Coordinates of C-alpha atoms and ligand atoms in Angstrom, one line a residue:
Chain A
M293 CA 0.0 0.0 0.0
L294 CA 1.3 3.4 -0.9
L295 CA 0.9 6.3 1.5
A296 CA 0.8 9.7 -0.3
L297 CA 0.9 13.1 1.4
D298 CA 1.2 16.7 0.3
T299 CA 1.9 19.7 2.5
S300 CA 2.8 22.3 -0.1
T301 CA -0.3 24.4 0.6
P302 CA -2.1 25.7 3.8
L303 CA -3.9 22.3 4.0
V304 CA -2.6 18.8 4.5
S305 CA -3.7 16.2 2.0
V306 CA -3.3 12.4 2.6
A307 CA -4.2 9.4 0.5
L308 CA -3.8 5.6 0.6
Y309 CA -3.4 3.7 -2.7
D310 CA -3.7 0.0 -3.1
D311 CA -4.5 -0.9 -6.8
G312 CA -6.6 2.3 -6.7
I313 CA -7.3 5.0 -4.2
V314 CA -8.7 3.4 -1.0
D315 CA -8.8 6.5 1.2
T316 CA -8.3 10.2 1.0
A317 CA -8.5 13.1 3.5
T318 CA -7.9 16.8 3.6
S319 CA -7.3 18.8 6.8
E320 CA -9.8 21.4 7.9
R321 CA -7.6 23.9 9.7
P322 CA -5.1 25.8 7.6
M323 CA -1.4 26.2 8.6
Q324 CA -1.5 23.4 11.1
H325 CA 0.5 20.8 9.3
G326 CA 2.6 19.8 12.3
E327 CA -0.5 19.1 14.4
Q328 CA -2.6 17.4 11.8
L329 CA -0.4 15.3 9.5
A330 CA 0.5 12.4 11.8
P331 CA -3.1 11.9 13.2
M332 CA -4.4 12.0 9.7
I333 CA -2.1 9.2 8.7
T334 CA -3.1 7.0 11.6
A335 CA -6.8 7.8 11.0
A336 CA -6.5 6.9 7.3
L337 CA -4.9 3.5 8.1
E338 CA -7.6 2.8 10.7
R339 CA -10.4 3.6 8.3
V340 CA -9.2 1.1 5.8
G341 CA -8.4 -1.5 8.5
A342 CA -4.7 -1.4 7.7
I343 CA -1.7 -1.4 10.0
R344 CA 1.6 0.5 9.7
Q345 CA 3.4 -2.6 8.2
D346 CA 0.9 -2.6 5.3
V347 CA 2.5 0.6 4.0
T348 CA 5.2 -0.4 1.5
A349 CA 6.2 3.0 0.2
V350 CA 5.7 6.7 0.9
A351 CA 5.3 9.5 -1.7
A352 CA 5.4 13.1 -0.7
G353 CA 4.9 16.4 -2.6
V354 CA 8.2 18.2 -2.6
G355 CA 6.7 21.6 -3.3
P356 CA 7.4 24.3 -4.2
G357 CA 5.3 25.7 -1.3
P358 CA 5.6 27.7 1.9
Y359 CA 8.6 26.2 3.6
T360 CA 7.5 25.4 7.1
G361 CA 4.6 23.2 6.1
L362 CA 6.6 21.6 3.3
R363 CA 9.3 20.6 5.7
V364 CA 6.7 19.0 8.0
G365 CA 5.6 16.8 5.2
L366 CA 9.0 15.8 4.0
V367 CA 10.6 15.1 7.4
T368 CA 7.5 13.0 8.1
A369 CA 7.8 11.0 4.9
R370 CA 11.6 10.5 5.3
T371 CA 11.4 9.5 9.0
L372 CA 8.4 7.2 8.4
G373 CA 10.4 5.6 5.6
L374 CA 13.3 5.0 7.9
A375 CA 11.1 3.6 10.7
L376 CA 9.3 1.2 8.4
G377 CA 12.3 0.4 6.2
I378 CA 10.4 1.4 3.0
P379 CA 11.3 3.7 0.1
V380 CA 10.3 7.3 0.0
Y381 CA 9.5 9.1 -3.3
G382 CA 9.2 12.8 -4.0
V383 CA 7.0 14.4 -6.7
C384 CA 6.9 18.1 -7.6
S385 CA 3.6 19.4 -6.2
L386 CA 3.0 21.6 -9.2
D387 CA 3.3 18.5 -11.4
V388 CA 0.6 16.8 -9.4
L389 CA -1.6 19.9 -9.9
G390 CA -0.7 20.1 -13.6
V391 CA -1.7 16.4 -14.2
E392 CA -5.0 16.7 -12.5
A393 CA -5.9 20.0 -14.2
A394 CA -4.9 18.9 -17.7
D395 CA -6.8 15.6 -17.3
T396 CA -9.9 17.5 -16.3
A397 CA -9.7 20.3 -18.9
G398 CA -8.1 18.3 -21.7
E399 CA -6.0 21.3 -22.7
P400 CA -2.6 22.9 -21.6
V401 CA -2.7 24.5 -18.2
V402 CA -0.6 26.7 -15.9
A403 CA -0.4 25.4 -12.3
T404 CA 0.2 27.8 -9.4
I405 CA 0.9 27.5 -5.7
D406 CA 1.0 30.4 -3.2
A407 CA 4.6 31.5 -2.6
R408 CA 3.7 34.3 -0.1
R409 CA 5.2 37.8 -0.5
K410 CA 2.7 38.5 -3.3
E411 CA 4.3 35.9 -5.5
L412 CA 3.3 32.5 -6.9
F413 CA 5.2 29.4 -7.7
W414 CA 4.2 28.3 -11.2
A415 CA 4.9 26.0 -14.2
E416 CA 3.3 25.3 -17.5
Y417 CA 1.9 21.9 -18.6
D418 CA 0.8 20.4 -22.0
E419 CA -2.6 18.8 -22.5
Q420 CA -1.2 15.5 -21.2
G421 CA -0.1 17.1 -17.9
Q422 CA 3.6 17.0 -18.8
R423 CA 5.6 19.9 -17.6
L424 CA 7.0 22.4 -20.1
G425 CA 10.1 24.2 -19.0
E426 CA 11.2 25.3 -15.5
L427 CA 9.6 26.0 -12.2
H428 CA 9.3 29.7 -11.5
V429 CA 8.5 32.1 -8.6
E430 CA 7.0 35.5 -9.7
R431 CA 4.4 38.1 -9.1
P432 CA 1.0 37.3 -10.7
A433 CA 1.2 40.3 -13.1
A434 CA 4.5 39.2 -14.4
I435 CA 3.2 35.6 -14.9
A436 CA 0.1 36.9 -16.8
E437 CA 2.4 39.0 -19.1
R438 CA 4.3 35.9 -20.1
L439 CA 1.2 33.8 -20.9
D440 CA -1.1 33.4 -23.8
P441 CA -4.2 35.3 -22.4
G442 CA -6.4 32.3 -23.2
R443 CA -4.3 29.9 -21.1
L444 CA -6.2 28.1 -18.3
V445 CA -4.7 28.9 -14.9
V446 CA -5.3 26.6 -11.9
G447 CA -4.2 26.4 -8.2
A448 CA -3.9 29.2 -5.7
G449 CA -3.4 32.0 -8.2
P450 CA -7.0 32.2 -9.3
Q451 CA -8.2 32.3 -5.7
L452 CA -5.7 34.9 -4.5
Y453 CA -5.3 37.1 -7.6
P454 CA -8.5 36.6 -9.6
E455 CA -7.9 39.9 -11.4
A456 CA -4.6 38.8 -12.8
F457 CA -5.8 35.9 -14.8
A458 CA -8.4 35.8 -17.6
R459 CA -9.2 32.1 -17.7
T460 CA -9.2 30.2 -14.4
G461 CA -10.2 26.7 -13.2
A462 CA -9.9 23.9 -10.7
P463 CA -8.3 22.3 -8.8
E464 CA -7.3 24.8 -6.1
R465 CA -4.5 22.7 -4.7
P466 CA -2.5 19.5 -5.4
S467 CA -4.2 16.4 -3.9
A468 CA -2.5 13.4 -2.4
A469 CA -4.9 11.2 -4.3
T470 CA -3.6 12.5 -7.6
L471 CA 0.0 12.3 -6.2
A472 CA -0.5 8.6 -5.5
L473 CA -1.9 8.0 -9.0
V474 CA 1.0 10.0 -10.6
V475 CA 3.4 7.8 -8.8
A476 CA 1.6 4.5 -9.5
E477 CA 1.2 5.4 -13.2
E478 CA 4.6 7.1 -13.5
R479 CA 3.1 10.2 -15.0
A480 CA 5.7 12.6 -13.5
E481 CA 9.3 12.4 -12.7
L482 CA 10.0 10.7 -9.3
V483 CA 12.6 12.7 -7.4
D484 CA 14.4 12.5 -4.1
P485 CA 12.2 13.8 -1.2
E486 CA 14.1 17.1 -1.2
P487 CA 12.2 20.3 -0.7
V488 CA 12.0 22.7 -3.7
Y489 CA 12.7 26.1 -2.2
L490 CA 13.4 28.3 -5.3
R491 CA 14.5 31.0 -3.0
R492 CA 17.6 31.4 -0.8
P493 CA 17.0 32.0 2.9
D494 CA 16.6 35.6 3.9
A495 CA 19.7 36.5 5.8
V496 CA 22.1 39.4 5.7
A497 CA 25.5 39.5 7.1
P498 CA 25.7 42.3 9.8
G499 CA 27.7 45.4 9.3
P500 CA 30.2 46.7 11.9
P501 CA 28.7 47.0 15.5
K502 CA 26.5 50.0 15.9
K503 CA 28.0 52.9 18.0
V504 CA 26.3 53.3 21.4
S505 CA 27.7 56.7 22.3
Chain B
M136 CA 19.9 -6.4 29.5
S137 CA 18.0 -4.2 31.9
D138 CA 14.4 -3.4 32.3
E139 CA 15.0 0.3 32.0
P140 CA 13.4 1.9 29.0
L141 CA 15.4 2.6 25.8
V142 CA 14.3 6.2 24.8
L143 CA 15.2 8.1 21.7
G144 CA 15.3 11.9 22.1
I145 CA 15.1 14.6 19.4
E146 CA 16.1 18.2 19.9
T147 CA 15.7 20.9 17.2
S148 CA 14.9 24.1 19.1
C149 CA 17.7 26.1 17.7
D150 CA 20.7 25.3 15.4
E151 CA 21.7 21.8 16.7
T152 CA 20.0 18.7 15.3
G153 CA 20.4 16.4 18.3
V154 CA 19.4 12.7 18.5
G155 CA 20.2 10.9 21.7
L156 CA 19.6 7.4 23.0
V157 CA 19.5 6.6 26.7
R158 CA 18.5 3.5 28.7
G159 CA 17.2 4.8 32.0
H160 CA 20.1 7.0 33.3
T161 CA 22.7 5.5 31.0
L162 CA 23.8 7.5 28.0
L163 CA 24.2 5.3 24.9
A164 CA 24.5 7.8 22.1
D165 CA 24.5 11.6 21.6
A166 CA 24.6 12.4 17.9
V167 CA 24.6 16.1 17.1
A168 CA 24.7 17.9 13.7
S169 CA 25.2 21.6 14.1
S170 CA 24.5 24.3 11.5
V171 CA 26.5 26.8 13.6
D172 CA 29.1 27.4 10.8
E173 CA 26.3 28.4 8.4
H174 CA 25.2 31.1 10.9
A175 CA 28.6 32.4 11.9
R176 CA 28.9 35.0 9.1
F177 CA 25.5 36.4 10.1
G178 CA 26.6 36.8 13.8
G179 CA 23.6 34.9 15.1
V180 CA 21.2 32.0 14.2
V181 CA 19.1 32.6 11.1
P182 CA 15.9 30.6 11.6
E183 CA 15.3 29.6 8.0
V184 CA 18.9 28.4 7.6
A185 CA 18.5 26.4 10.8
S186 CA 15.2 24.8 9.7
R187 CA 16.6 23.8 6.3
A188 CA 19.6 22.2 8.1
H189 CA 17.4 20.3 10.5
L190 CA 15.5 18.6 7.7
E191 CA 18.7 17.6 6.0
A192 CA 20.3 16.3 9.1
M193 CA 17.4 14.5 10.7
V194 CA 17.5 11.0 9.2
P195 CA 21.3 10.8 9.1
T196 CA 21.5 11.9 12.7
I197 CA 18.9 9.3 13.8
E198 CA 20.9 6.6 12.0
R199 CA 24.2 7.7 13.5
A200 CA 22.7 7.6 17.0
C201 CA 21.5 4.1 16.5
E202 CA 24.8 3.0 15.1
T203 CA 26.7 4.5 18.0
A204 CA 24.4 2.9 20.6
G205 CA 24.4 -0.4 18.8
V206 CA 20.7 -0.6 18.8
S207 CA 18.1 -0.8 16.0
L208 CA 15.1 1.6 15.9
G209 CA 12.9 -1.4 16.5
D210 CA 14.4 -1.7 20.0
V211 CA 13.3 1.8 21.1
D212 CA 10.6 1.8 23.8
A213 CA 9.6 5.5 23.6
I214 CA 10.3 8.7 21.6
A215 CA 10.8 12.1 23.3
V216 CA 11.1 15.4 21.5
T217 CA 11.5 19.1 22.4
S218 CA 8.1 20.7 21.8
G219 CA 9.3 24.1 22.9
P220 CA 10.4 26.7 23.7
G221 CA 12.5 27.6 20.6
L222 CA 12.4 28.6 17.0
V223 CA 9.0 27.5 15.7
G224 CA 10.1 26.4 12.3
A225 CA 13.0 24.5 13.7
L226 CA 10.9 22.9 16.5
L227 CA 8.4 21.7 13.9
V228 CA 11.0 19.6 12.0
G229 CA 11.9 17.7 15.2
V230 CA 8.3 17.3 16.4
A231 CA 7.1 16.0 13.0
A232 CA 10.1 13.5 12.9
A233 CA 9.3 12.3 16.4
K234 CA 5.6 11.8 15.5
A235 CA 6.6 9.8 12.4
L236 CA 8.8 7.6 14.5
S237 CA 6.0 7.2 17.0
V238 CA 3.6 6.1 14.2
G239 CA 6.2 4.0 12.3
L240 CA 7.5 2.2 15.4
D241 CA 4.1 2.2 17.2
K242 CA 5.8 3.5 20.4
P243 CA 4.6 6.3 22.8
L244 CA 5.5 9.9 22.2
Y245 CA 6.6 12.4 24.9
G246 CA 6.6 16.1 23.8
V247 CA 8.8 17.8 26.5
N248 CA 10.1 21.2 27.6
H249 CA 13.5 22.1 26.4
L250 CA 14.4 23.8 29.7
A251 CA 13.4 20.8 31.8
S252 CA 15.6 18.7 29.5
H253 CA 18.6 20.8 30.3
V254 CA 17.9 19.9 34.0
A255 CA 17.2 16.2 33.4
V256 CA 20.4 15.6 31.4
D257 CA 22.5 15.8 34.6
Q258 CA 21.1 12.4 35.6
L259 CA 23.2 10.9 32.8
E260 CA 26.3 12.1 34.5
H261 CA 25.6 12.4 38.2
G262 CA 22.7 10.0 38.8
P263 CA 19.2 10.8 40.2
L264 CA 18.5 14.5 40.7
P265 CA 18.3 15.8 44.3
E266 CA 14.7 16.8 45.0
P267 CA 14.3 19.7 45.3
C268 CA 17.2 21.3 43.5
L269 CA 17.8 24.8 42.1
A270 CA 18.6 24.9 38.4
M271 CA 20.3 27.8 36.7
L272 CA 20.1 27.5 32.9
V273 CA 22.3 29.9 30.9
S274 CA 22.8 29.9 27.2
G275 CA 22.4 32.0 24.0
G276 CA 18.6 31.5 24.3
H277 CA 17.9 31.4 28.0
S278 CA 18.9 32.7 31.5
S279 CA 16.6 31.2 34.1
L280 CA 16.6 30.3 37.7
L281 CA 14.2 27.3 38.3
L282 CA 13.2 25.5 41.5
V283 CA 12.8 21.9 40.5
E284 CA 10.7 19.7 42.8
D285 CA 10.2 16.9 40.3
V286 CA 11.6 17.4 36.8
T287 CA 8.6 15.5 35.3
T288 CA 5.9 17.6 36.8
G289 CA 7.0 20.5 39.0
V290 CA 9.3 23.2 37.8
E291 CA 8.8 26.7 39.3
P292 CA 10.4 29.6 37.6
L293 CA 12.0 32.0 40.1
G294 CA 13.5 34.5 37.7
S295 CA 14.9 35.0 34.2
T296 CA 16.5 37.6 32.1
I297 CA 14.5 40.7 31.4
D298 CA 16.5 41.5 28.2
D299 CA 19.4 39.6 26.6
A300 CA 20.2 36.0 27.5
A301 CA 23.7 35.5 29.1
G302 CA 25.0 33.7 26.0
E303 CA 23.8 36.5 23.8
A304 CA 25.8 39.0 25.8
F305 CA 28.9 36.8 25.3
D306 CA 28.2 36.8 21.5
K307 CA 27.7 40.6 21.3
V308 CA 30.8 41.4 23.4
A309 CA 32.8 39.0 21.3
R310 CA 31.8 40.8 18.2
L311 CA 32.8 44.2 19.7
L312 CA 36.2 42.7 20.4
G313 CA 36.5 41.2 16.9
L314 CA 36.2 37.6 18.2
P315 CA 34.2 35.0 16.2
F316 CA 30.7 33.7 16.8
P317 CA 29.6 32.0 19.0
G318 CA 31.4 34.2 21.5
G319 CA 31.5 32.1 24.7
P320 CA 34.5 30.0 24.2
H321 CA 36.5 32.8 22.6
I322 CA 35.8 35.2 25.5
D323 CA 36.7 32.5 28.0
R324 CA 40.0 31.9 26.2
A325 CA 40.8 35.7 25.8
A326 CA 40.0 36.3 29.4
R327 CA 42.8 34.0 30.6
S328 CA 45.3 36.6 29.4
G329 CA 43.6 39.5 31.1
S330 CA 42.6 40.8 34.5
S331 CA 39.1 40.3 35.8
V332 CA 39.5 43.4 38.0
A333 CA 40.9 45.7 35.3
I334 CA 37.6 47.3 34.5
D335 CA 34.7 47.7 36.9
F336 CA 31.7 46.8 34.6
P337 CA 28.2 47.1 36.0
R338 CA 26.3 44.2 37.7
G339 CA 22.7 44.3 36.3
L340 CA 19.8 44.2 38.7
T341 CA 21.9 44.1 41.9
S342 CA 21.1 47.5 43.4
R343 CA 18.9 47.5 46.5
R344 CA 16.0 49.0 44.6
D345 CA 16.3 46.4 41.7
L346 CA 16.5 43.6 44.2
E347 CA 13.1 44.4 45.5
R348 CA 11.4 43.8 42.2
H349 CA 13.9 41.6 40.4
R350 CA 15.7 39.6 43.1
F351 CA 16.1 36.5 40.9
D352 CA 16.0 38.2 37.5
F353 CA 18.9 39.0 35.2
S354 CA 19.7 41.9 32.9
F355 CA 22.7 41.9 30.6
S356 CA 21.8 44.6 28.1
G357 CA 23.3 47.4 30.2
L358 CA 26.5 45.5 30.7
K359 CA 26.8 45.0 27.0
T360 CA 26.3 48.7 26.4
A361 CA 28.9 49.6 29.1
V362 CA 31.4 47.4 27.4
A363 CA 30.7 49.0 24.0
R364 CA 31.1 52.5 25.5
W365 CA 34.4 51.5 27.1
V366 CA 35.8 50.0 23.9
E367 CA 34.6 53.0 21.8
A368 CA 36.2 55.5 24.2
R369 CA 39.5 53.6 24.0
E370 CA 39.3 53.4 20.2
S371 CA 38.5 57.1 19.8
S372 CA 41.4 58.1 22.0
G373 CA 43.6 56.1 19.7
E374 CA 44.7 53.6 22.4
P375 CA 44.8 49.9 21.7
V376 CA 41.9 47.9 23.2
P377 CA 43.2 45.4 25.9
V378 CA 41.1 42.5 24.7
G379 CA 42.2 40.2 27.5
D380 CA 41.2 42.7 30.2
V381 CA 37.9 43.6 28.6
A382 CA 37.0 39.9 28.2
A383 CA 38.1 39.0 31.7
S384 CA 36.3 41.9 33.3
F385 CA 33.1 41.4 31.3
Q386 CA 33.1 37.6 32.1
E387 CA 33.6 38.4 35.7
A388 CA 30.6 40.7 35.8
V389 CA 28.4 38.1 34.1
C390 CA 29.5 35.2 36.3
D391 CA 29.4 37.3 39.5
V392 CA 25.7 38.2 39.0
L393 CA 24.8 34.7 37.9
V394 CA 26.4 33.0 40.9
R395 CA 25.3 35.6 43.4
K396 CA 21.6 35.3 42.4
A397 CA 21.7 31.5 42.1
L398 CA 23.1 31.1 45.6
D399 CA 20.7 33.7 47.0
A400 CA 17.9 31.7 45.5
C401 CA 19.3 28.5 47.1
V402 CA 19.6 30.1 50.5
D403 CA 16.1 31.7 50.2
R404 CA 14.4 28.4 49.3
G405 CA 16.6 26.3 51.6
V406 CA 17.9 24.2 48.7
E407 CA 21.3 22.5 49.1
D408 CA 21.9 21.5 45.5
L409 CA 22.6 23.9 42.6
L410 CA 22.6 22.5 39.0
I411 CA 24.0 24.6 36.2
G412 CA 23.2 23.9 32.6
G413 CA 23.0 25.4 29.1
G414 CA 25.9 26.4 26.8
V415 CA 27.3 29.1 29.2
A416 CA 27.7 26.4 31.9
A417 CA 30.8 25.4 29.8
N418 CA 32.4 28.7 30.9
S419 CA 35.4 27.9 33.1
R420 CA 35.0 31.0 35.3
L421 CA 31.4 30.3 35.9
R422 CA 32.2 26.8 37.1
S423 CA 35.0 27.8 39.4
L424 CA 33.3 30.8 40.9
A425 CA 30.1 28.8 41.6
E426 CA 32.1 26.1 43.3
E427 CA 34.2 28.5 45.3
R428 CA 31.2 30.5 46.7
A429 CA 28.8 27.6 47.0
A430 CA 31.2 25.8 49.3
K431 CA 31.0 28.7 51.8
H432 CA 27.2 28.2 52.0
G433 CA 27.4 24.4 52.2
I434 CA 25.7 24.1 48.8
R435 CA 26.7 21.4 46.3
V436 CA 27.2 22.3 42.7
R437 CA 26.4 19.9 39.8
V438 CA 27.4 20.8 36.3
P439 CA 27.2 18.3 33.4
R440 CA 30.2 18.0 31.2
P441 CA 30.3 20.7 28.4
G442 CA 29.0 18.4 25.7
L443 CA 25.8 17.7 27.7
C444 CA 25.3 21.4 28.6
T445 CA 24.8 22.6 25.0
D446 CA 21.6 21.6 23.2
N447 CA 21.6 17.9 22.4
G448 CA 19.2 15.0 22.0
A449 CA 20.5 13.0 25.0
M450 CA 19.0 15.6 27.3
V451 CA 15.6 15.2 25.7
A452 CA 15.9 11.4 25.9
A453 CA 16.9 11.7 29.6
L454 CA 13.8 13.6 30.4
G455 CA 11.7 11.2 28.3
A456 CA 13.2 8.2 30.1
E457 CA 12.2 9.8 33.4
M458 CA 8.7 10.3 32.1
V459 CA 8.4 6.6 31.3
V460 CA 9.9 5.5 34.6
R461 CA 7.5 7.7 36.6
G462 CA 4.6 6.5 34.5
R463 CA 3.6 9.9 33.0
E464 CA 0.8 9.8 30.4
P465 CA 2.3 10.0 26.8
S466 CA 1.5 12.9 24.5
T467 CA -1.0 12.7 21.7
L468 CA -0.1 12.9 18.0
D469 CA -1.6 16.3 17.6
I470 CA 0.7 18.2 20.0
P471 CA 2.0 21.5 18.6
A472 CA 5.5 23.0 18.5
D473 CA 5.2 25.9 21.0
S474 CA 7.9 28.5 20.5
S475 CA 7.0 30.1 23.8
L476 CA 6.2 27.0 25.9
P477 CA 6.3 28.1 29.6
V478 CA 8.7 26.1 31.7
T479 CA 5.9 25.1 34.0
E480 CA 4.6 22.9 31.2
V481 CA 7.2 20.1 31.3
L482 CA 5.1 17.6 29.3
L483 CA 2.6 18.4 26.6
Ligands
LIG31 ZN1 19.1 25.2 25.4

């Protein structure tokens, strides 16, 4: 049984896959990844009558997404993998969003995740949900400028910046269920469970000590 | 084999990723990965840098601890983790890892207080804690006087710093003197070549009026400013700064206040054992001054070895083991990481 989880957005998404999705859950409280993820995993296992040893692999969304939540998901996946002695796979969370949106719409899409500071993480996908080009982090207006105005935009962008994009659609966030399917059907690149940050830490080296007198 | 519980402890409240393994009061492994070098050029800990480093170090540090102890994860009886206080993003990495271990191994989880862990760690070196004891915790993040009746339930804060932590003052004065971060060991070394009575730096919160309101509190911000003024005056008069004298006189001022207040608290509460922990407890002058003055009051001083004074996973495991032995109720899987967890909350 594959355990899939994604913490690249304000909500936690968890799914169990065993020749098909057997359970899926989304958290109700935003920004509480640390409190909610572990109980959601045990609750999911309980609902399907499985025990921890039934889990044979873990897949986690590696972002990009706000870092604190992202790290909760990735350290959980890695440590669970260590404790159970099972493999841990990473998948780009934007790819998961891109696959689901392209499948639904049957056309090329742009997937977005909130990057805070008035910016979005984003990437473009073809009608098969295959990523075109790099992952980016930019302001909504700058993204819109780069896009064909008829391009369908999904994810957090349409919710947070409706005025920036002409054509918008669902889903709002990557789901662990799609993540599990993407892994099972090998529809996106499997990567190490390393976070995708796209930004360096904010830190500046101090100048000389301030004068006090 | 013993019946004592094998406990794995995780600590990520600041810049050290610590994983310790203890069996009862016996230390089996204390693996620490530090990101201190990555912070050095910023002159202090950068939270995002620390959080990134914790994620990278977590699994390798757990593996290293198991290897050192010669145990497998499956042998572990309980998981303990620092739930707070500390940097929230850093704490969250450790708390999430501990929960994953608890789920993956199906073993109880104990989310514990970082400060109480600094107290419990001494059991690994000097055996069961005297009850009650007075604990003085001094580091870059804390300066507290605690009355400890029972480290698993009853810790009463008597006083703490009202501005900078003691270790922070060491870092800032080191920077003024052109010494590297973290400043503690460098000040300690420089002080050996200077005189502790060369400069009369102020002792914060020791005047009669201050003692009425802040008898067991500390203040190091005024001292830091006084040192800065003194150094600036020297520099502007074109004279060389006697680094050894400044370091020794500053260190003496800090240690004098710390020891004076700690012993005053012991006497006031009728406690005969003083325990000193936290990174500043590694300071050689603090240790010698405490022992010298405590002896006059018939007070015993316990200081864990320097490696156990700084933040580490063994201290968390030590407190966790005590929780198991004393039959405390384990934490639930939904406990938070609480950056400002009060010291009175020893177990979440
Ligand atoms: Zn500490």
